[in-house]
Coordinates of C-alpha atoms in Angstrom, one line a residue:
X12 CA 4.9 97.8 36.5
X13 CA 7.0 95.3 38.1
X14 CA 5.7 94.3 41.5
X15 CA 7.6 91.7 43.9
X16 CA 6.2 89.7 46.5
X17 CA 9.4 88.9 48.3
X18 CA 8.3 87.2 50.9
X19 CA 6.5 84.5 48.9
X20 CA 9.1 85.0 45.5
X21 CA 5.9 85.8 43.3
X22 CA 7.2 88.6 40.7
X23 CA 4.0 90.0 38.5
X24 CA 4.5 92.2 35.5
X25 CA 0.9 92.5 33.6
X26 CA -0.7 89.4 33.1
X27 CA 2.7 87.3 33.5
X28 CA 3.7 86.2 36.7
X29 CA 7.1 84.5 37.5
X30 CA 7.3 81.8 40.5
X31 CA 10.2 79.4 41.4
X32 CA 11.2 79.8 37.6
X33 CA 8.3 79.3 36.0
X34 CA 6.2 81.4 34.1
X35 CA 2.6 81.5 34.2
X36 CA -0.4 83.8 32.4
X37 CA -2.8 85.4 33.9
X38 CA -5.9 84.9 31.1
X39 CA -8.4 87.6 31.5
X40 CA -11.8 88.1 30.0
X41 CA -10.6 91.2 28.4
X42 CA -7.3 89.8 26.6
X43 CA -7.2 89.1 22.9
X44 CA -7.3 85.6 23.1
X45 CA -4.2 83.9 21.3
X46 CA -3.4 80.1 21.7
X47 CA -0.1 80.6 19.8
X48 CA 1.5 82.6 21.9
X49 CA 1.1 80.3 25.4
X50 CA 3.8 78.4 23.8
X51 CA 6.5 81.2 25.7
X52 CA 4.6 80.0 29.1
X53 CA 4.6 77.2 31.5
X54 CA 1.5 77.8 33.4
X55 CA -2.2 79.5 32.4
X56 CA -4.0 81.0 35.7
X57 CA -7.4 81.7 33.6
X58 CA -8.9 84.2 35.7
X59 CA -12.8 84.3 34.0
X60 CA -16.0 83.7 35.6
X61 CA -18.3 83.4 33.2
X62 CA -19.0 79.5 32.8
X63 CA -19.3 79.6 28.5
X64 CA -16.3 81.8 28.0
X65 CA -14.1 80.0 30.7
X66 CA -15.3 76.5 28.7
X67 CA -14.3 78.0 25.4
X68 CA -11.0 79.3 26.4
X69 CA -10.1 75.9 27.3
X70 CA -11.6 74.2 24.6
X71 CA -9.3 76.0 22.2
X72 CA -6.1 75.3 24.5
X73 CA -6.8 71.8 24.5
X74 CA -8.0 71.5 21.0
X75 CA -5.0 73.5 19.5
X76 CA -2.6 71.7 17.3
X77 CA 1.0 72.4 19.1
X78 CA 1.4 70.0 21.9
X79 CA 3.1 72.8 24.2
X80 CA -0.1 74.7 23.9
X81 CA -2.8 71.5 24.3
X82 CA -0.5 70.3 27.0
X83 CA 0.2 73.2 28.9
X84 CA -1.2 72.9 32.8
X85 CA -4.5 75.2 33.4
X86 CA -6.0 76.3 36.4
X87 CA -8.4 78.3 37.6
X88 CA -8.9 81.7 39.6
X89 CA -11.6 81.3 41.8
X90 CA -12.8 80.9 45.5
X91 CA -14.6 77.9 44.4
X92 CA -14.4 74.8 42.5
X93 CA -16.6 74.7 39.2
X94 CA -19.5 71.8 38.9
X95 CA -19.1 71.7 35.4
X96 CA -17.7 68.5 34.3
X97 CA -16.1 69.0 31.1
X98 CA -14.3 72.0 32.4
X99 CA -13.3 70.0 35.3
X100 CA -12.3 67.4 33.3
X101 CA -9.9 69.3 30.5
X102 CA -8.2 71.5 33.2
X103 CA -6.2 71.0 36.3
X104 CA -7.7 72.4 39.2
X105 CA -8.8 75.5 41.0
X106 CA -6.8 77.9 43.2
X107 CA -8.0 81.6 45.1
X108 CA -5.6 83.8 44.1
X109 CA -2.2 83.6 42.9
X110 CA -0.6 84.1 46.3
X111 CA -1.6 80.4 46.5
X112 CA 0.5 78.7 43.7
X113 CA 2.5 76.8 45.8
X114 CA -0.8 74.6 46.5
X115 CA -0.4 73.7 43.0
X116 CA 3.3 73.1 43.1
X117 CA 3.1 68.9 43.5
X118 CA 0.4 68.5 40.8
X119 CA 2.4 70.7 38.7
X120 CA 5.8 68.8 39.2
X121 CA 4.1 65.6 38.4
X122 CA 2.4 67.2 35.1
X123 CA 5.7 69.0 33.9
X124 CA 7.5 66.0 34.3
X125 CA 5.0 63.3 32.4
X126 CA 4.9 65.8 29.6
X127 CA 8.9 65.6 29.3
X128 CA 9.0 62.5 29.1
X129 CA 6.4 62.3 26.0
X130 CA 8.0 62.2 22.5
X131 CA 5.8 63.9 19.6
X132 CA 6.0 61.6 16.4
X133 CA 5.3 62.8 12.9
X134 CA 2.1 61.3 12.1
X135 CA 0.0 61.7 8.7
X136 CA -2.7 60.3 9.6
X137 CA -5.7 62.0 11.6
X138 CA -7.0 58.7 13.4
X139 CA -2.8 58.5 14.9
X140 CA -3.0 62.2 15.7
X141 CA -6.2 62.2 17.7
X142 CA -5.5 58.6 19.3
X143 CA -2.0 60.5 20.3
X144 CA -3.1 64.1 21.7
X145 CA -5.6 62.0 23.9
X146 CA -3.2 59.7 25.4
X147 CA -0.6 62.4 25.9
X148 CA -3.6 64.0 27.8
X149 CA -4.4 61.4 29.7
X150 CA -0.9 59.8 30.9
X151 CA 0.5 63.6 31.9
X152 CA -2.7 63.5 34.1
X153 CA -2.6 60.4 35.2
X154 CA -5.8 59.6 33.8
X155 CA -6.3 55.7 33.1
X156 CA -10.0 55.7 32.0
X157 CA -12.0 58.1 29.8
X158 CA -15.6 57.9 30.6
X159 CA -18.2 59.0 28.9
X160 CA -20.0 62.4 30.5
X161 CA -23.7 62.9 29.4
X162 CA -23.0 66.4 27.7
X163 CA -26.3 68.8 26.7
X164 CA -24.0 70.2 23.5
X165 CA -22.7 66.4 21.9
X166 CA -24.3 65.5 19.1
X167 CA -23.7 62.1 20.3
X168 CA -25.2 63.0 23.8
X169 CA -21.9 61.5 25.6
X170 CA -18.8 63.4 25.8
X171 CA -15.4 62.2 25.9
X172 CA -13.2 65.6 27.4
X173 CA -10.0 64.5 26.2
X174 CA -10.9 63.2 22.6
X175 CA -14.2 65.2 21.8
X176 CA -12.9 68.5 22.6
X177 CA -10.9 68.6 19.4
X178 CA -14.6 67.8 17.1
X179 CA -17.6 69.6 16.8
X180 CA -21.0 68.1 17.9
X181 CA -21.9 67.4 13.9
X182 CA -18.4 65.2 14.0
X183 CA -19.1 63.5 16.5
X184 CA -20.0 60.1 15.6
X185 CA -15.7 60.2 14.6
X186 CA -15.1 60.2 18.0
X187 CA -16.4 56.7 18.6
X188 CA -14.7 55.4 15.9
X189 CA -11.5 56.4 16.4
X190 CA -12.1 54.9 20.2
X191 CA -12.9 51.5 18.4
X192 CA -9.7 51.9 16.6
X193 CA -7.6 52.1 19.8
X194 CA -9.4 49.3 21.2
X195 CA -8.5 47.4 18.4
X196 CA -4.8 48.4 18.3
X197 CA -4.7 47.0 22.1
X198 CA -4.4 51.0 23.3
X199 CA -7.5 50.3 25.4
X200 CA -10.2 47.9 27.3
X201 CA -13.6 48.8 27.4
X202 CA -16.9 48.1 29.8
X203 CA -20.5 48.7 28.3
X204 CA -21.8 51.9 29.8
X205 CA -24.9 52.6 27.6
X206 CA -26.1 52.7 24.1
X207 CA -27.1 55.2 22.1
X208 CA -29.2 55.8 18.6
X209 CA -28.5 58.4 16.1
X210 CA -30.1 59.5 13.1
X211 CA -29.1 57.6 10.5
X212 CA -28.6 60.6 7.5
X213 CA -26.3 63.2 9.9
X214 CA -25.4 61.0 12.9
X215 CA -26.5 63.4 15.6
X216 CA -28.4 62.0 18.4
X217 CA -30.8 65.4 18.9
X218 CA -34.1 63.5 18.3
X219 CA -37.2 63.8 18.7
X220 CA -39.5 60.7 18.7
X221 CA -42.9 61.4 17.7
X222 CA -46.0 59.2 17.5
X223 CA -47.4 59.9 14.1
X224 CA -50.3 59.3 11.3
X225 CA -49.1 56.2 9.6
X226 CA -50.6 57.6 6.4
X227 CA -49.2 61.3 6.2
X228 CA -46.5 61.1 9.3
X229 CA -48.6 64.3 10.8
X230 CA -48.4 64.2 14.6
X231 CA -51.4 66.3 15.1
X232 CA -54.3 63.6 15.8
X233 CA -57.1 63.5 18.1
X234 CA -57.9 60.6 19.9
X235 CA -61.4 59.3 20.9
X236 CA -62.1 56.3 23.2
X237 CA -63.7 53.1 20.9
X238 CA -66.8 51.6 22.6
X239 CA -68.1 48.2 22.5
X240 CA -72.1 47.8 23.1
X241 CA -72.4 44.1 24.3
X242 CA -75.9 43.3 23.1
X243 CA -76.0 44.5 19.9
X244 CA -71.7 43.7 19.4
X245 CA -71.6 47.5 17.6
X246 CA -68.1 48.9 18.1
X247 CA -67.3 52.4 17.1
X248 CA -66.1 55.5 18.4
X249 CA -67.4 56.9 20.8
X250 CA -68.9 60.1 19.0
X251 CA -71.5 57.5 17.4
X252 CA -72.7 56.7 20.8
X253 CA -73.0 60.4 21.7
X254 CA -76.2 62.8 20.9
X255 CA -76.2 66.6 20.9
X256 CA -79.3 66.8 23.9
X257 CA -77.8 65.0 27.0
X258 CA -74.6 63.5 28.1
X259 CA -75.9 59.9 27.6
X260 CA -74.5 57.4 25.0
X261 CA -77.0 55.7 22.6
X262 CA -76.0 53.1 20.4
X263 CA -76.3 54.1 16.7
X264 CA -77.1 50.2 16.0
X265 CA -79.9 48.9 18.6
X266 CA -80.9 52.5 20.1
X267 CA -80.8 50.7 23.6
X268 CA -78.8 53.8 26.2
X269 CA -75.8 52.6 27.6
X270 CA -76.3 52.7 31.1
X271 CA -73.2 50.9 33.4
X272 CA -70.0 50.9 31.3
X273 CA -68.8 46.9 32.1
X274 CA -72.5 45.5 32.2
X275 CA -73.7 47.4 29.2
X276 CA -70.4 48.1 27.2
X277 CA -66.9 48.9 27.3
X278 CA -64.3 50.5 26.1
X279 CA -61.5 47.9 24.8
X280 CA -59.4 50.6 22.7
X281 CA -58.6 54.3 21.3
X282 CA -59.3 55.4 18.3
X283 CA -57.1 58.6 16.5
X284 CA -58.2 60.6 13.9
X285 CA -55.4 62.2 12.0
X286 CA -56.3 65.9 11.7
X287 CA -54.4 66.2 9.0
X288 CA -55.2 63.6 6.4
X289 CA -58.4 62.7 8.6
X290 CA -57.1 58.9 8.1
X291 CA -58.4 57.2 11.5
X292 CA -56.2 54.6 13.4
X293 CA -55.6 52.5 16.2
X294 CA -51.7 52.2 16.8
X295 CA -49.4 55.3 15.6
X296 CA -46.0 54.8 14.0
X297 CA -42.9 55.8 16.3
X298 CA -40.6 58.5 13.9
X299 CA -37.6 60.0 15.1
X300 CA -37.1 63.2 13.5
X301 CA -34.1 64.7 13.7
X302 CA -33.4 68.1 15.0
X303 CA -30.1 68.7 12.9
X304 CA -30.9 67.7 9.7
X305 CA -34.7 67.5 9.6
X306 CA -34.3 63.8 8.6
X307 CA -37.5 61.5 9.7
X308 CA -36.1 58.2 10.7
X309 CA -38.1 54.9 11.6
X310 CA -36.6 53.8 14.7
X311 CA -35.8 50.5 13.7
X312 CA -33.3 52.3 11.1
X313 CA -31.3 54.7 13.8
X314 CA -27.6 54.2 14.0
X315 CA -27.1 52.2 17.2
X316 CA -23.8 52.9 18.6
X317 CA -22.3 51.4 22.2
X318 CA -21.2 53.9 24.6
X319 CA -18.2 52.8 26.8
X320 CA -15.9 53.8 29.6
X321 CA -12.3 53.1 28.4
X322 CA -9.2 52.0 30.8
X323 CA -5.5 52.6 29.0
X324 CA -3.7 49.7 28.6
X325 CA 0.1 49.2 29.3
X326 CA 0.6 49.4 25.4
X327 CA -1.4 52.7 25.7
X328 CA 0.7 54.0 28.2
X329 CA 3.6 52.9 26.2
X330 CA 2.3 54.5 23.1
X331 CA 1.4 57.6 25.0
X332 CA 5.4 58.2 25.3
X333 CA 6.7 56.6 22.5
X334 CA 3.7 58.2 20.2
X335 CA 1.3 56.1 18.1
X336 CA 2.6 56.2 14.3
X337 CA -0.2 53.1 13.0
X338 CA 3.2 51.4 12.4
X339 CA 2.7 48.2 14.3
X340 CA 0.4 46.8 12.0
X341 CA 2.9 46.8 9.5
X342 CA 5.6 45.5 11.6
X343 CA 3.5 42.3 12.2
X344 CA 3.7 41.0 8.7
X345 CA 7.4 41.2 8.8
X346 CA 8.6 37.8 7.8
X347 CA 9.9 36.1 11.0
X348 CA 7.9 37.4 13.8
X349 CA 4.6 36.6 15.0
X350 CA 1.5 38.4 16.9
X351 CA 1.5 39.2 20.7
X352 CA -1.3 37.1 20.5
X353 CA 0.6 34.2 19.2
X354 CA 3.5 34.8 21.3
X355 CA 1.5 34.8 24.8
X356 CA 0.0 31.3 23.5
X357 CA 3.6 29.4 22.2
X358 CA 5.3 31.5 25.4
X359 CA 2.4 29.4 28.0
X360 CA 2.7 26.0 25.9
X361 CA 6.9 26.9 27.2
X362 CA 5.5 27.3 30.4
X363 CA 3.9 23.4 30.2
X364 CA 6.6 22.1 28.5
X365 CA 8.8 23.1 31.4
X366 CA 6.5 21.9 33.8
X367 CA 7.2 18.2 32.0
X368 CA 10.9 17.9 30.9
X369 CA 12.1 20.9 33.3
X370 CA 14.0 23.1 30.5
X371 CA 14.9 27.0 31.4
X372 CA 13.2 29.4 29.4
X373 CA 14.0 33.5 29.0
X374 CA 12.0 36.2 27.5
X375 CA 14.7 38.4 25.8
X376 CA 14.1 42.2 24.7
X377 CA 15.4 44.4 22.2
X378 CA 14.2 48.2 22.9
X379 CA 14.6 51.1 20.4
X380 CA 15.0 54.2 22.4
X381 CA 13.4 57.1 21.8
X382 CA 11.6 55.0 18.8
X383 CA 9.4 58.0 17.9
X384 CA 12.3 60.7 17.5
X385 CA 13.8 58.0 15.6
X386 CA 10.7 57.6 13.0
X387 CA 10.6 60.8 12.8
X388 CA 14.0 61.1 11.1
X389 CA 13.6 58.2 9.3
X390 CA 10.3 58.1 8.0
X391 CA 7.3 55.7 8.7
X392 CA 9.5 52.9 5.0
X393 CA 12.8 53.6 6.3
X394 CA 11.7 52.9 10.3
X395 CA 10.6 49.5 9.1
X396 CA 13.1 48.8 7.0
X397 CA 15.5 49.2 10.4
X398 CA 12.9 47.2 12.8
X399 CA 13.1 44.3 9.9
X400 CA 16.9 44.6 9.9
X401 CA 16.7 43.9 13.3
X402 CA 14.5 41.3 13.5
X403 CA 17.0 39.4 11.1
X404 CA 19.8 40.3 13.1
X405 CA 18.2 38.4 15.5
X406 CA 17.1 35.5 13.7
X407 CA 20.2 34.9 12.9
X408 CA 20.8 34.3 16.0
X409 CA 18.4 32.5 17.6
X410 CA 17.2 28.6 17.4
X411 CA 14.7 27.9 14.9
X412 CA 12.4 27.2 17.5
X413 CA 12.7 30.7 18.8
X414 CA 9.7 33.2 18.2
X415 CA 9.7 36.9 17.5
X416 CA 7.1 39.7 18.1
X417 CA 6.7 43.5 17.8
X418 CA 5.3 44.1 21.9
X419 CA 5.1 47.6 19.8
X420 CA 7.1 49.8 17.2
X421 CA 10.2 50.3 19.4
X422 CA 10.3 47.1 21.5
X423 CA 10.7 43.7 20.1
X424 CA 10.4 40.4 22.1
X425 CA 11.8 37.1 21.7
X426 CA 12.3 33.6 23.0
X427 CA 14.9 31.9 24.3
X428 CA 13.9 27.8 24.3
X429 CA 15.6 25.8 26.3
X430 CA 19.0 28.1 26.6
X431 CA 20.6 28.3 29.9
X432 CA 20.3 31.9 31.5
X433 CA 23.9 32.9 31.5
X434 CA 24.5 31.5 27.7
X435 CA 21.1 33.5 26.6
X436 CA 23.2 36.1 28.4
X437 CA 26.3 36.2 26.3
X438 CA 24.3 35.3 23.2
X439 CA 22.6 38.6 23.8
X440 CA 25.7 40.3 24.7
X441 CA 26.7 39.3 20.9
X442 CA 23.8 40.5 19.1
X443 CA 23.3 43.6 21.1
X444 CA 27.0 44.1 19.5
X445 CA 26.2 42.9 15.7
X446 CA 23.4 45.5 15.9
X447 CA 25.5 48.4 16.8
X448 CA 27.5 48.1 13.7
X449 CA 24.4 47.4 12.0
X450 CA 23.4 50.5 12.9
X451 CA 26.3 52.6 12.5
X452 CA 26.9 51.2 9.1
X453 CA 23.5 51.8 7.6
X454 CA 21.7 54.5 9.4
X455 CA 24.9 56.4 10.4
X456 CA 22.5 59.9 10.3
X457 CA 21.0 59.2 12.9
X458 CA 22.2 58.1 16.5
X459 CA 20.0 55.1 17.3
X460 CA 20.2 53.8 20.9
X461 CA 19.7 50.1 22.0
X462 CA 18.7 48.3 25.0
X463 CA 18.7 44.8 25.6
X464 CA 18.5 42.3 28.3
X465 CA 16.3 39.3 29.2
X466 CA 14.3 37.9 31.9
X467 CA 14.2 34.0 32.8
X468 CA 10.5 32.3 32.7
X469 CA 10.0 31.1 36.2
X470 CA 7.9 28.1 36.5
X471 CA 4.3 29.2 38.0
X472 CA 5.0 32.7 36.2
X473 CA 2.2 34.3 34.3
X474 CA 3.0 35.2 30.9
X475 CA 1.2 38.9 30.9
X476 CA 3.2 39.2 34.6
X477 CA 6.5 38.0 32.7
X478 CA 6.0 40.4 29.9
X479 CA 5.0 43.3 32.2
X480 CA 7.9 43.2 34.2
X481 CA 9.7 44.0 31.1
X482 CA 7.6 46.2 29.3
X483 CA 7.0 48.2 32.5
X484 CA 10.1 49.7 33.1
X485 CA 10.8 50.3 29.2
X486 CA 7.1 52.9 29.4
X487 CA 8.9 55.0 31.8
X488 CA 12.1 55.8 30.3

């Protein structure tokens, strides 16, 4: 049955609903639930109450291999907002009914048009695909930090909603390292939030710490104060004191009744009697058994791990478009460039230099556009086989004291020392030129576009400021 609402242009037919062109879906708790087939949809409305089924159903969206299903905007039927965080946190917001989708009509503009701009590398690896479905999350949300969420159901006890959603709690422990691994790759910054300790066999972090026999590790003891009779100096439990007729304490050594406990005696300790092994003990050990696997770990032997919030970088943002392909790391050996790091340090020595003697100084940029469509094509060899080709290109024609770097796999940056502006200008004009027919000579399969252009190095400029303001603009293309 086809039903329009023309007054507010909402046309419904089952469980699809149209509205200014797009097309959403109407999840129900009664549907056969299949990811695959969102792909024909721009919208899911999931209209489910139940808190454990509504967290499931968008688990497997988000968790689901084809980016137009794990990016696909969700929101939710209901009067009321949820207080659940990681269903909060993986979908998009809440609306009554859906005579009310034109509340969601901005946030959904913004979200459509983040996710066209993202392009979807071919990457082998697992660490590059998780690293990119998270930051494709979080840039078509305009989410710059991931912070950690103390979740009931992680094995880790911390949940990240846009990484962790694609693991299950006995995985974990991957999730942090495959955060450390974008911190390292300059993808993100980091604050300590809190630390956490994990069993050392299965990594989970359901433990329970138990004082135990040091003898038999049994937890079932008894423990009995230990009594210290000051004229005689006996110390011993306290059942040696006790007789079965009255409720006084006698001392087993002297006979003398203990009268005024801190005149007569005291008690300076405990005693524990393992029931168990019967092995009798002053100080326990502290195990942590784990829940998951059964293991009994000393505590000095858990897995300490670091739990942090996370705020994307620029280059994170970057690599959120342009897709991360582990690429980089390779592109820094190439003969002739240096690190970012090394760059920002010969780039502020310019900065002194021009301080003394007054030279000009640019920053110039070579951009490949749409690198990650291009790498796709090419393959992760013959991509840097055309980034070293370009870095010769230009080399050849640059001063020797020039520097190169890789800002990241599509944009190169490079120095020009001591070059007027307007002849930097022409000289880039030339090897923007010698590129082309680089390019149309030996990768003529695929169309590879360019973009160059430098900035001048003001004196009293920052060096991160410099290279943001070229950077910047480059992320959002």
């Amino acid at each position: 049955m086809v039903e329009d609402f023309e007054k507010d242009q909402i046309i419904v037919d089952g469980n699809v609903v149209t509205y200014h062109n797009l097309k959403y879906f109407i999840v129900e708790i009664n549907d056969k639930f299949r990811p695959d087939t969102f792909t024909q949809y721009d919208v899911l409305l999931l209209d489910v109450r139940e808190e454990s089924l509504l967290q499931y159903i968008i688990s497997q969206v988000r968790s689901h291999l084809n980016p137009r299903v794990y990016l696909i905007p969700i929101f939710i039927l209901n009067t009321t907002a949820y207080d659940e965080t990681v269903i909060n946190s993986l979908s998009d917001g809440t609306i009554p009914s859906i005579n009310h989708l034109d509340q969601i009509d901005p946030k959904l503009l913004d979200i459509r048009a983040r996710i066209s701009r993202i392009n979807h590398p071919k990457v082998l690896s697992f660490e590059s695909q998780m690293i990119n479905r998270t930051l494709n999350l979080m840039y078509t949300r305009g989410k710059k930090k991931l912070d950690p969420i103390p979740y009931f159901h992680s094995g880790i006890g911390y949940y990240y909603p846009e990484l962790s959603v694609n693991f299950n709690h006995r995985d974990e422990i991957t999730v942090l390292k495959i955060l450390n691994t974008a911190e390292d790759e300059g993808l993100f910054q980091s604050e300590f939030h809190e630390r956490v300790y994990l069993c050392n066999s299965c990594h989970s972090g359901y433990l329970n710490y138990r004082e135990v026999c040091p003898k038999c590790n049994s937890s079932d003891a008894t423990a009995q104060d230990l009594v210290h009779h000051f004229p005689c100096a006996y110390v011993g439990p306290i059942e040696d004191f006790q007789n079965s007729i009255d409720d006084q304490l006698d001392c087993p050594k002297c006979n003398k009744t203990l009268r005024h406990i801190g005149v007569d005696y005291d008690k300076p300790s405990v005693l524990y009697t393992c029931n168990s092994c019967h092995h009798r003990f002053q100080d326990y050990y502290t195990k942590a058994k784990c829940t998951t696997c059964g293991t009994e770990n000393d505590v000095e032997h858990l897995v300490s791990k670091s739990i942090k919030r996370y705020i994307m970088t620029k280059k994170g943002e970057s690599v959120a478009i342009n897709g991360y392909i582990n690429i980089e790391k390779q592109l820094e050996t190439l003969s002739g460039t240096v690190t970012m790091e090394i760059f920002r340090v010969l780039l502020q020595y310019e900065l002194q230099r021009l301080h003394n003697v007054g030279y000009q100084t640019n920053i110039g940029y070579l951009h490949v556009e749409k690198a990650a469509q291009v790498g796709g094509v090419l393959g992760l060899e013959k991509q840097k086989e055309l980034m070293n080709d370009l870095v010769q290109v230009l080399k050849s024609n640059l001063n020797p004291s020039d520097f190169v770097s890789f800002y990241n796999s599509s944009t190169i940056l490079f120095s020009f020392v001591g070059t007027d502006f307007e002849k930097a200008k022409s000289t880039i004009t030339e090897m923007q030129s010698l590129a082309s027919r680089l390019l149309t000579k030996s990768y003529e399969k695929v169309h590879i576009g360019l973009r160059m252009d430098i900035v001048s190095l003001k004196l009293g400029s920052e060096v991160d400021q410099s290279i943001n303001s070229i950077v910047t603009p480059l992320t959002k293309m």
